mmCIF file of N, CA and C in Angstrom:
data_model
loop_
_atom_site.group_PDB
_atom_site.id
_atom_site.type_symbol
_atom_site.label_atom_id
_atom_site.label_comp_id
_atom_site.label_asym_id
_atom_site.label_seq_id
_atom_site.Cartn_x
_atom_site.Cartn_y
_atom_site.Cartn_z
ATOM 1 N N MET A 9 -204.415 -0.703 -73.681
ATOM 2 C CA MET A 9 -204.122 0.719 -73.820
ATOM 3 C C MET A 9 -203.617 1.303 -72.501
ATOM 4 N N ALA A 10 -204.211 0.867 -71.406
ATOM 5 C CA ALA A 10 -203.783 1.364 -70.096
ATOM 6 C C ALA A 10 -202.354 0.938 -69.795
ATOM 7 N N ALA A 11 -201.979 -0.255 -70.238
ATOM 8 C CA ALA A 11 -200.621 -0.743 -69.999
ATOM 9 C C ALA A 11 -199.600 0.104 -70.757
ATOM 10 N N ILE A 12 -199.954 0.498 -71.978
ATOM 11 C CA ILE A 12 -199.063 1.354 -72.770
ATOM 12 C C ILE A 12 -198.921 2.705 -72.092
ATOM 13 N N GLY A 13 -200.030 3.260 -71.609
ATOM 14 C CA GLY A 13 -200.000 4.541 -70.907
ATOM 15 C C GLY A 13 -199.152 4.477 -69.652
ATOM 16 N N ARG A 14 -199.297 3.390 -68.896
ATOM 17 C CA ARG A 14 -198.522 3.216 -67.664
ATOM 18 C C ARG A 14 -197.028 3.102 -67.982
ATOM 19 N N LYS A 15 -196.716 2.368 -69.046
ATOM 20 C CA LYS A 15 -195.317 2.193 -69.446
ATOM 21 C C LYS A 15 -194.699 3.536 -69.861
ATOM 22 N N LEU A 16 -195.467 4.346 -70.585
ATOM 23 C CA LEU A 16 -194.998 5.672 -70.990
ATOM 24 C C LEU A 16 -194.744 6.551 -69.771
ATOM 25 N N VAL A 17 -195.686 6.558 -68.830
ATOM 26 C CA VAL A 17 -195.528 7.367 -67.618
ATOM 27 C C VAL A 17 -194.317 6.905 -66.824
ATOM 28 N N ASP A 18 -194.139 5.599 -66.711
ATOM 29 C CA ASP A 18 -192.979 5.072 -65.973
ATOM 30 C C ASP A 18 -191.664 5.470 -66.630
ATOM 31 N N SER A 19 -191.614 5.431 -67.957
ATOM 32 C CA SER A 19 -190.363 5.820 -68.625
ATOM 33 C C SER A 19 -190.106 7.318 -68.483
ATOM 34 N N LEU A 20 -191.161 8.127 -68.458
ATOM 35 C CA LEU A 20 -190.982 9.565 -68.265
ATOM 36 C C LEU A 20 -190.507 9.893 -66.856
ATOM 37 N N LYS A 21 -190.830 9.030 -65.885
ATOM 38 C CA LYS A 21 -190.398 9.232 -64.504
ATOM 39 C C LYS A 21 -189.018 8.651 -64.230
ATOM 40 N N SER A 22 -188.432 7.961 -65.197
ATOM 41 C CA SER A 22 -187.166 7.255 -64.968
ATOM 42 C C SER A 22 -185.995 8.219 -64.801
ATOM 43 N N LYS A 23 -184.968 7.726 -64.119
ATOM 44 C CA LYS A 23 -183.746 8.502 -63.924
ATOM 45 C C LYS A 23 -183.068 8.783 -65.260
ATOM 46 N N GLU A 24 -183.099 7.827 -66.182
ATOM 47 C CA GLU A 24 -182.484 8.022 -67.495
ATOM 48 C C GLU A 24 -183.124 9.187 -68.241
ATOM 49 N N PHE A 25 -184.453 9.290 -68.181
ATOM 50 C CA PHE A 25 -185.145 10.382 -68.862
ATOM 51 C C PHE A 25 -184.823 11.717 -68.201
ATOM 52 N N ARG A 26 -184.794 11.750 -66.878
ATOM 53 C CA ARG A 26 -184.437 12.992 -66.176
ATOM 54 C C ARG A 26 -183.005 13.403 -66.514
ATOM 55 N N ASP A 27 -182.096 12.423 -66.582
ATOM 56 C CA ASP A 27 -180.713 12.732 -66.963
ATOM 57 C C ASP A 27 -180.648 13.286 -68.382
ATOM 58 N N TYR A 28 -181.454 12.714 -69.279
ATOM 59 C CA TYR A 28 -181.505 13.192 -70.666
ATOM 60 C C TYR A 28 -181.988 14.643 -70.717
ATOM 61 N N LEU A 29 -183.023 14.967 -69.941
ATOM 62 C CA LEU A 29 -183.551 16.334 -69.926
ATOM 63 C C LEU A 29 -182.552 17.344 -69.359
ATOM 64 N N CYS A 30 -181.598 16.875 -68.592
ATOM 65 C CA CYS A 30 -180.596 17.765 -68.004
ATOM 66 C C CYS A 30 -179.285 17.768 -68.783
ATOM 67 N N SER A 31 -179.297 17.220 -69.984
ATOM 68 C CA SER A 31 -178.055 17.097 -70.743
ATOM 69 C C SER A 31 -178.005 18.061 -71.924
ATOM 70 N N THR A 32 -176.799 18.279 -72.433
ATOM 71 C CA THR A 32 -176.638 19.081 -73.650
ATOM 72 C C THR A 32 -177.140 18.316 -74.871
ATOM 73 N N HIS A 33 -177.258 17.000 -74.751
ATOM 74 C CA HIS A 33 -177.795 16.179 -75.836
ATOM 75 C C HIS A 33 -179.258 16.560 -76.105
ATOM 76 N N PHE A 34 -179.926 17.118 -75.094
ATOM 77 C CA PHE A 34 -181.309 17.588 -75.242
ATOM 78 C C PHE A 34 -181.364 19.098 -75.463
ATOM 79 N N TRP A 35 -180.717 19.870 -74.604
ATOM 80 C CA TRP A 35 -180.861 21.330 -74.645
ATOM 81 C C TRP A 35 -180.163 21.978 -75.827
ATOM 82 N N GLY A 36 -179.089 21.385 -76.340
ATOM 83 C CA GLY A 36 -178.434 21.912 -77.538
ATOM 84 C C GLY A 36 -179.383 21.966 -78.720
ATOM 85 N N PRO A 37 -180.015 20.833 -79.069
ATOM 86 C CA PRO A 37 -180.974 20.864 -80.173
ATOM 87 C C PRO A 37 -182.190 21.740 -79.902
ATOM 88 N N VAL A 38 -182.662 21.754 -78.658
ATOM 89 C CA VAL A 38 -183.826 22.597 -78.345
ATOM 90 C C VAL A 38 -183.505 24.060 -78.638
ATOM 91 N N ALA A 39 -182.328 24.510 -78.207
ATOM 92 C CA ALA A 39 -181.921 25.892 -78.476
ATOM 93 C C ALA A 39 -181.718 26.128 -79.964
ATOM 94 N N ASN A 40 -181.251 25.115 -80.665
ATOM 95 C CA ASN A 40 -180.955 25.241 -82.090
ATOM 96 C C ASN A 40 -182.216 25.333 -82.951
ATOM 97 N N TRP A 41 -183.356 24.917 -82.431
ATOM 98 C CA TRP A 41 -184.596 24.949 -83.203
ATOM 99 C C TRP A 41 -185.002 26.374 -83.585
ATOM 100 N N GLY A 42 -184.412 27.382 -82.961
ATOM 101 C CA GLY A 42 -184.724 28.766 -83.328
ATOM 102 C C GLY A 42 -184.386 29.076 -84.777
ATOM 103 N N ILE A 43 -183.323 28.463 -85.303
ATOM 104 C CA ILE A 43 -182.898 28.742 -86.684
ATOM 105 C C ILE A 43 -183.930 28.253 -87.697
ATOM 106 N N PRO A 44 -184.340 26.973 -87.657
ATOM 107 C CA PRO A 44 -185.349 26.549 -88.643
ATOM 108 C C PRO A 44 -186.711 27.199 -88.434
ATOM 109 N N ILE A 45 -187.062 27.498 -87.203
ATOM 110 C CA ILE A 45 -188.340 28.184 -86.959
ATOM 111 C C ILE A 45 -188.317 29.563 -87.607
ATOM 112 N N ALA A 46 -187.198 30.278 -87.475
ATOM 113 C CA ALA A 46 -187.071 31.594 -88.117
ATOM 114 C C ALA A 46 -187.127 31.465 -89.634
ATOM 115 N N ALA A 47 -186.455 30.457 -90.178
ATOM 116 C CA ALA A 47 -186.469 30.259 -91.639
ATOM 117 C C ALA A 47 -187.878 29.938 -92.130
ATOM 118 N N LEU A 48 -188.585 29.099 -91.398
ATOM 119 C CA LEU A 48 -189.957 28.762 -91.793
ATOM 120 C C LEU A 48 -190.885 29.970 -91.704
ATOM 121 N N SER A 49 -190.651 30.821 -90.707
ATOM 122 C CA SER A 49 -191.502 32.018 -90.592
ATOM 123 C C SER A 49 -191.200 33.042 -91.685
ATOM 124 N N ASP A 50 -190.010 32.974 -92.274
ATOM 125 C CA ASP A 50 -189.633 33.906 -93.343
ATOM 126 C C ASP A 50 -190.101 33.468 -94.728
ATOM 127 N N ILE A 51 -190.634 32.278 -94.847
ATOM 128 C CA ILE A 51 -190.997 31.747 -96.162
ATOM 129 C C ILE A 51 -192.041 32.615 -96.872
ATOM 130 N N ASN A 52 -192.908 33.264 -96.141
ATOM 131 C CA ASN A 52 -193.939 34.098 -96.771
ATOM 132 C C ASN A 52 -193.548 35.564 -96.888
ATOM 133 N N LYS A 53 -192.344 35.911 -96.467
ATOM 134 C CA LYS A 53 -191.900 37.297 -96.562
ATOM 135 C C LYS A 53 -191.360 37.594 -97.960
ATOM 136 N N ASP A 54 -191.185 38.860 -98.253
ATOM 137 C CA ASP A 54 -190.697 39.305 -99.553
ATOM 138 C C ASP A 54 -189.316 38.708 -99.851
ATOM 139 N N PRO A 55 -189.129 38.090 -101.022
ATOM 140 C CA PRO A 55 -187.845 37.453 -101.330
ATOM 141 C C PRO A 55 -186.680 38.429 -101.512
ATOM 142 N N LYS A 56 -186.951 39.723 -101.630
ATOM 143 C CA LYS A 56 -185.837 40.661 -101.799
ATOM 144 C C LYS A 56 -184.996 40.778 -100.527
ATOM 145 N N ILE A 57 -185.519 40.350 -99.379
ATOM 146 C CA ILE A 57 -184.753 40.437 -98.131
ATOM 147 C C ILE A 57 -183.879 39.208 -97.874
ATOM 148 N N ILE A 58 -183.966 38.193 -98.736
ATOM 149 C CA ILE A 58 -183.194 36.964 -98.542
ATOM 150 C C ILE A 58 -181.735 37.197 -98.925
ATOM 151 N N SER A 59 -180.837 36.759 -98.066
ATOM 152 C CA SER A 59 -179.406 36.799 -98.363
ATOM 153 C C SER A 59 -179.005 35.444 -98.941
ATOM 154 N N GLY A 60 -178.614 35.446 -100.199
ATOM 155 C CA GLY A 60 -178.207 34.204 -100.838
ATOM 156 C C GLY A 60 -176.982 33.590 -100.190
ATOM 157 N N THR A 61 -176.042 34.424 -99.790
ATOM 158 C CA THR A 61 -174.818 33.947 -99.151
ATOM 159 C C THR A 61 -175.123 33.288 -97.811
ATOM 160 N N MET A 62 -175.925 33.942 -96.995
ATOM 161 C CA MET A 62 -176.242 33.399 -95.676
ATOM 162 C C MET A 62 -177.095 32.149 -95.791
ATOM 163 N N THR A 63 -178.036 32.134 -96.708
ATOM 164 C CA THR A 63 -178.893 30.968 -96.888
ATOM 165 C C THR A 63 -178.071 29.761 -97.324
ATOM 166 N N THR A 64 -177.139 29.971 -98.237
ATOM 167 C CA THR A 64 -176.256 28.886 -98.673
ATOM 168 C C THR A 64 -175.383 28.403 -97.521
ATOM 169 N N ALA A 65 -174.857 29.334 -96.742
ATOM 170 C CA ALA A 65 -174.031 28.963 -95.582
ATOM 171 C C ALA A 65 -174.838 28.136 -94.591
ATOM 172 N N LEU A 66 -176.095 28.500 -94.362
ATOM 173 C CA LEU A 66 -176.934 27.749 -93.428
ATOM 174 C C LEU A 66 -177.286 26.366 -93.970
ATOM 175 N N CYS A 67 -177.410 26.223 -95.294
ATOM 176 C CA CYS A 67 -177.618 24.896 -95.889
ATOM 177 C C CYS A 67 -176.402 24.012 -95.614
ATOM 178 N N LEU A 68 -175.224 24.543 -95.850
ATOM 179 C CA LEU A 68 -173.992 23.774 -95.627
ATOM 180 C C LEU A 68 -173.804 23.452 -94.144
ATOM 181 N N TYR A 69 -174.101 24.411 -93.288
ATOM 182 C CA TYR A 69 -174.034 24.217 -91.833
ATOM 183 C C TYR A 69 -174.930 23.058 -91.409
ATOM 184 N N SER A 70 -176.143 23.025 -91.928
ATOM 185 C CA SER A 70 -177.064 21.965 -91.548
ATOM 186 C C SER A 70 -176.627 20.613 -92.081
ATOM 187 N N LEU A 71 -176.054 20.584 -93.275
ATOM 188 C CA LEU A 71 -175.535 19.318 -93.796
ATOM 189 C C LEU A 71 -174.435 18.759 -92.896
ATOM 190 N N VAL A 72 -173.515 19.622 -92.471
ATOM 191 C CA VAL A 72 -172.420 19.186 -91.598
ATOM 192 C C VAL A 72 -172.973 18.658 -90.280
ATOM 193 N N PHE A 73 -173.908 19.384 -89.678
ATOM 194 C CA PHE A 73 -174.403 18.964 -88.376
ATOM 195 C C PHE A 73 -175.418 17.823 -88.447
ATOM 196 N N MET A 74 -176.038 17.591 -89.611
ATOM 197 C CA MET A 74 -176.832 16.371 -89.773
ATOM 198 C C MET A 74 -175.906 15.168 -89.657
ATOM 199 N N ARG A 75 -174.765 15.255 -90.325
ATOM 200 C CA ARG A 75 -173.799 14.156 -90.260
ATOM 201 C C ARG A 75 -173.296 13.972 -88.832
ATOM 202 N N PHE A 76 -172.971 15.081 -88.167
ATOM 203 C CA PHE A 76 -172.504 15.006 -86.784
ATOM 204 C C PHE A 76 -173.548 14.341 -85.895
ATOM 205 N N ALA A 77 -174.803 14.779 -86.005
ATOM 206 C CA ALA A 77 -175.868 14.238 -85.153
ATOM 207 C C ALA A 77 -176.058 12.744 -85.382
ATOM 208 N N TYR A 78 -175.803 12.300 -86.592
ATOM 209 C CA TYR A 78 -175.934 10.882 -86.897
ATOM 210 C C TYR A 78 -174.735 10.080 -86.401
ATOM 211 N N LYS A 79 -173.552 10.651 -86.491
ATOM 212 C CA LYS A 79 -172.326 9.931 -86.126
ATOM 213 C C LYS A 79 -172.056 9.902 -84.626
ATOM 214 N N VAL A 80 -172.475 10.920 -83.882
ATOM 215 C CA VAL A 80 -172.208 10.967 -82.451
ATOM 216 C C VAL A 80 -172.925 9.795 -81.775
ATOM 217 N N GLN A 81 -172.317 9.272 -80.724
ATOM 218 C CA GLN A 81 -172.926 8.146 -80.005
ATOM 219 C C GLN A 81 -173.291 8.583 -78.603
ATOM 220 N N PRO A 82 -174.490 8.405 -78.129
ATOM 221 C CA PRO A 82 -175.619 7.878 -78.880
ATOM 222 C C PRO A 82 -176.112 8.897 -79.908
ATOM 223 N N ARG A 83 -176.710 8.403 -80.962
ATOM 224 C CA ARG A 83 -177.182 9.297 -82.033
ATOM 225 C C ARG A 83 -178.154 10.317 -81.463
ATOM 226 N N ASN A 84 -178.001 11.549 -81.928
ATOM 227 C CA ASN A 84 -178.855 12.631 -81.442
ATOM 228 C C ASN A 84 -179.930 12.905 -82.491
ATOM 229 N N TRP A 85 -181.039 12.198 -82.380
ATOM 230 C CA TRP A 85 -182.111 12.302 -83.379
ATOM 231 C C TRP A 85 -182.829 13.648 -83.304
ATOM 232 N N LEU A 86 -182.856 14.270 -82.134
ATOM 233 C CA LEU A 86 -183.480 15.592 -82.012
ATOM 234 C C LEU A 86 -182.670 16.632 -82.784
ATOM 235 N N LEU A 87 -181.363 16.576 -82.672
ATOM 236 C CA LEU A 87 -180.487 17.483 -83.424
ATOM 237 C C LEU A 87 -180.572 17.179 -84.918
ATOM 238 N N PHE A 88 -180.620 15.904 -85.273
ATOM 239 C CA PHE A 88 -180.731 15.513 -86.674
ATOM 240 C C PHE A 88 -182.017 16.075 -87.288
ATOM 241 N N ALA A 89 -183.140 15.932 -86.580
ATOM 242 C CA ALA A 89 -184.421 16.447 -87.079
ATOM 243 C C ALA A 89 -184.389 17.959 -87.229
ATOM 244 N N CYS A 90 -183.745 18.634 -86.289
ATOM 245 C CA CYS A 90 -183.616 20.089 -86.354
ATOM 246 C C CYS A 90 -182.889 20.496 -87.631
ATOM 247 N N HIS A 91 -181.796 19.815 -87.946
ATOM 248 C CA HIS A 91 -181.012 20.194 -89.115
ATOM 249 C C HIS A 91 -181.643 19.751 -90.425
ATOM 250 N N VAL A 92 -182.392 18.661 -90.424
ATOM 251 C CA VAL A 92 -183.158 18.293 -91.621
ATOM 252 C C VAL A 92 -184.193 19.376 -91.911
ATOM 253 N N THR A 93 -184.874 19.828 -90.863
ATOM 254 C CA THR A 93 -185.877 20.892 -91.016
ATOM 255 C C THR A 93 -185.215 22.178 -91.501
ATOM 256 N N ASN A 94 -184.086 22.540 -90.891
ATOM 257 C CA ASN A 94 -183.394 23.763 -91.295
ATOM 258 C C ASN A 94 -182.899 23.668 -92.737
ATOM 259 N N PHE A 95 -182.312 22.532 -93.105
ATOM 260 C CA PHE A 95 -181.822 22.361 -94.467
ATOM 261 C C PHE A 95 -182.965 22.515 -95.474
ATOM 262 N N THR A 96 -184.097 21.912 -95.175
ATOM 263 C CA THR A 96 -185.260 22.003 -96.065
ATOM 264 C C THR A 96 -185.741 23.449 -96.190
ATOM 265 N N ALA A 97 -185.879 24.127 -95.057
ATOM 266 C CA ALA A 97 -186.340 25.525 -95.078
ATOM 267 C C ALA A 97 -185.347 26.424 -95.807
ATOM 268 N N GLN A 98 -184.055 26.220 -95.590
ATOM 269 C CA GLN A 98 -183.050 27.054 -96.249
ATOM 270 C C GLN A 98 -183.007 26.783 -97.754
ATOM 271 N N CYS A 99 -183.229 25.536 -98.162
ATOM 272 C CA CYS A 99 -183.285 25.227 -99.598
ATOM 273 C C CYS A 99 -184.478 25.910 -100.256
ATOM 274 N N ILE A 100 -185.599 25.945 -99.561
ATOM 275 C CA ILE A 100 -186.776 26.662 -100.077
ATOM 276 C C ILE A 100 -186.441 28.140 -100.216
ATOM 277 N N GLN A 101 -185.796 28.705 -99.197
ATOM 278 C CA GLN A 101 -185.406 30.112 -99.249
ATOM 279 C C GLN A 101 -184.409 30.368 -100.381
ATOM 280 N N ASN A 102 -183.468 29.449 -100.576
ATOM 281 C CA ASN A 102 -182.503 29.606 -101.662
ATOM 282 C C ASN A 102 -183.208 29.578 -103.016
ATOM 283 N N GLY A 103 -184.180 28.696 -103.155
ATOM 284 C CA GLY A 103 -184.964 28.650 -104.388
ATOM 285 C C GLY A 103 -185.707 29.951 -104.635
ATOM 286 N N ARG A 104 -186.266 30.515 -103.586
ATOM 287 C CA ARG A 104 -186.959 31.803 -103.711
ATOM 288 C C ARG A 104 -185.982 32.910 -104.090
ATOM 289 N N PHE A 105 -184.777 32.878 -103.498
ATOM 290 C CA PHE A 105 -183.740 33.866 -103.814
ATOM 291 C C PHE A 105 -183.360 33.781 -105.292
ATOM 292 N N ILE A 106 -183.103 32.574 -105.768
ATOM 293 C CA ILE A 106 -182.704 32.374 -107.174
ATOM 294 C C ILE A 106 -183.838 32.795 -108.113
ATOM 295 N N GLN A 107 -185.062 32.411 -107.783
ATOM 296 C CA GLN A 107 -186.218 32.785 -108.607
ATOM 297 C C GLN A 107 -186.346 34.312 -108.687
ATOM 298 N N TYR A 108 -186.191 34.971 -107.568
ATOM 299 C CA TYR A 108 -186.373 36.424 -107.514
ATOM 300 C C TYR A 108 -185.249 37.166 -108.251
ATOM 301 N N HIS A 109 -183.997 36.802 -107.983
ATOM 302 C CA HIS A 109 -182.871 37.565 -108.521
ATOM 303 C C HIS A 109 -182.410 37.137 -109.906
ATOM 304 N N TYR A 110 -182.617 35.878 -110.274
ATOM 305 C CA TYR A 110 -182.025 35.380 -111.513
ATOM 306 C C TYR A 110 -183.024 34.822 -112.528
ATOM 307 N N LEU A 111 -184.243 34.547 -112.125
ATOM 308 C CA LEU A 111 -185.211 33.928 -113.037
ATOM 309 C C LEU A 111 -186.438 34.801 -113.291
ATOM 310 N N GLY A 112 -186.287 36.104 -113.142
ATOM 311 C CA GLY A 112 -187.341 37.030 -113.506
ATOM 312 C C GLY A 112 -188.357 37.359 -112.431
ATOM 313 N N GLY A 113 -188.149 36.919 -111.231
ATOM 314 C CA GLY A 113 -189.106 37.220 -110.171
ATOM 315 C C GLY A 113 -189.151 38.689 -109.788
ATOM 316 N N LYS A 114 -188.019 39.369 -109.912
ATOM 317 C CA LYS A 114 -187.941 40.780 -109.566
ATOM 318 C C LYS A 114 -188.807 41.604 -110.521
ATOM 319 N N GLU A 115 -188.766 41.269 -111.800
ATOM 320 C CA GLU A 115 -189.558 41.988 -112.796
ATOM 321 C C GLU A 115 -191.045 41.720 -112.597
ATOM 322 N N LYS A 116 -191.393 40.473 -112.302
ATOM 323 C CA LYS A 116 -192.796 40.117 -112.086
ATOM 324 C C LYS A 116 -193.366 40.819 -110.857
ATOM 325 N N ALA A 117 -192.525 40.992 -109.826
ATOM 326 C CA ALA A 117 -192.976 41.650 -108.606
ATOM 327 C C ALA A 117 -192.980 43.166 -108.733
ATOM 328 N N GLY A 118 -192.366 43.690 -109.799
ATOM 329 C CA GLY A 118 -192.323 45.132 -109.981
ATOM 330 C C GLY A 118 -191.292 45.833 -109.126
ATOM 331 N N HIS A 119 -190.244 45.122 -108.696
ATOM 332 C CA HIS A 119 -189.189 45.692 -107.853
ATOM 333 C C HIS A 119 -187.935 45.990 -108.680
ATOM 334 N N LEU A 120 -188.047 46.703 -109.710
ATOM 335 C CA LEU A 120 -186.875 46.982 -110.562
ATOM 336 C C LEU A 120 -185.976 47.966 -109.947
#
């Protein structure tokens, strides 16, 4: 166990890791995580505030950038994970939008 810990510490101290932390390959996805975090925080909010157009656009945006993150060399797994999370959250929001506006959710909530 100590050898694994030492190996982890050594890799974190490496020049390659420091270069990675100073690159757009790292900071781009870190900055992008704001979108899925916002979508996840909105999941419990009232569905009448959801924009179906914007939610659909964000689903398509995440699909495009999932492909980009996978195709770019070296593969950007942090960006890929960000867009998988965003796509999932936006699909949940889209489902809530459809349920509320088209499948009787508005009537059940009393927001006529």
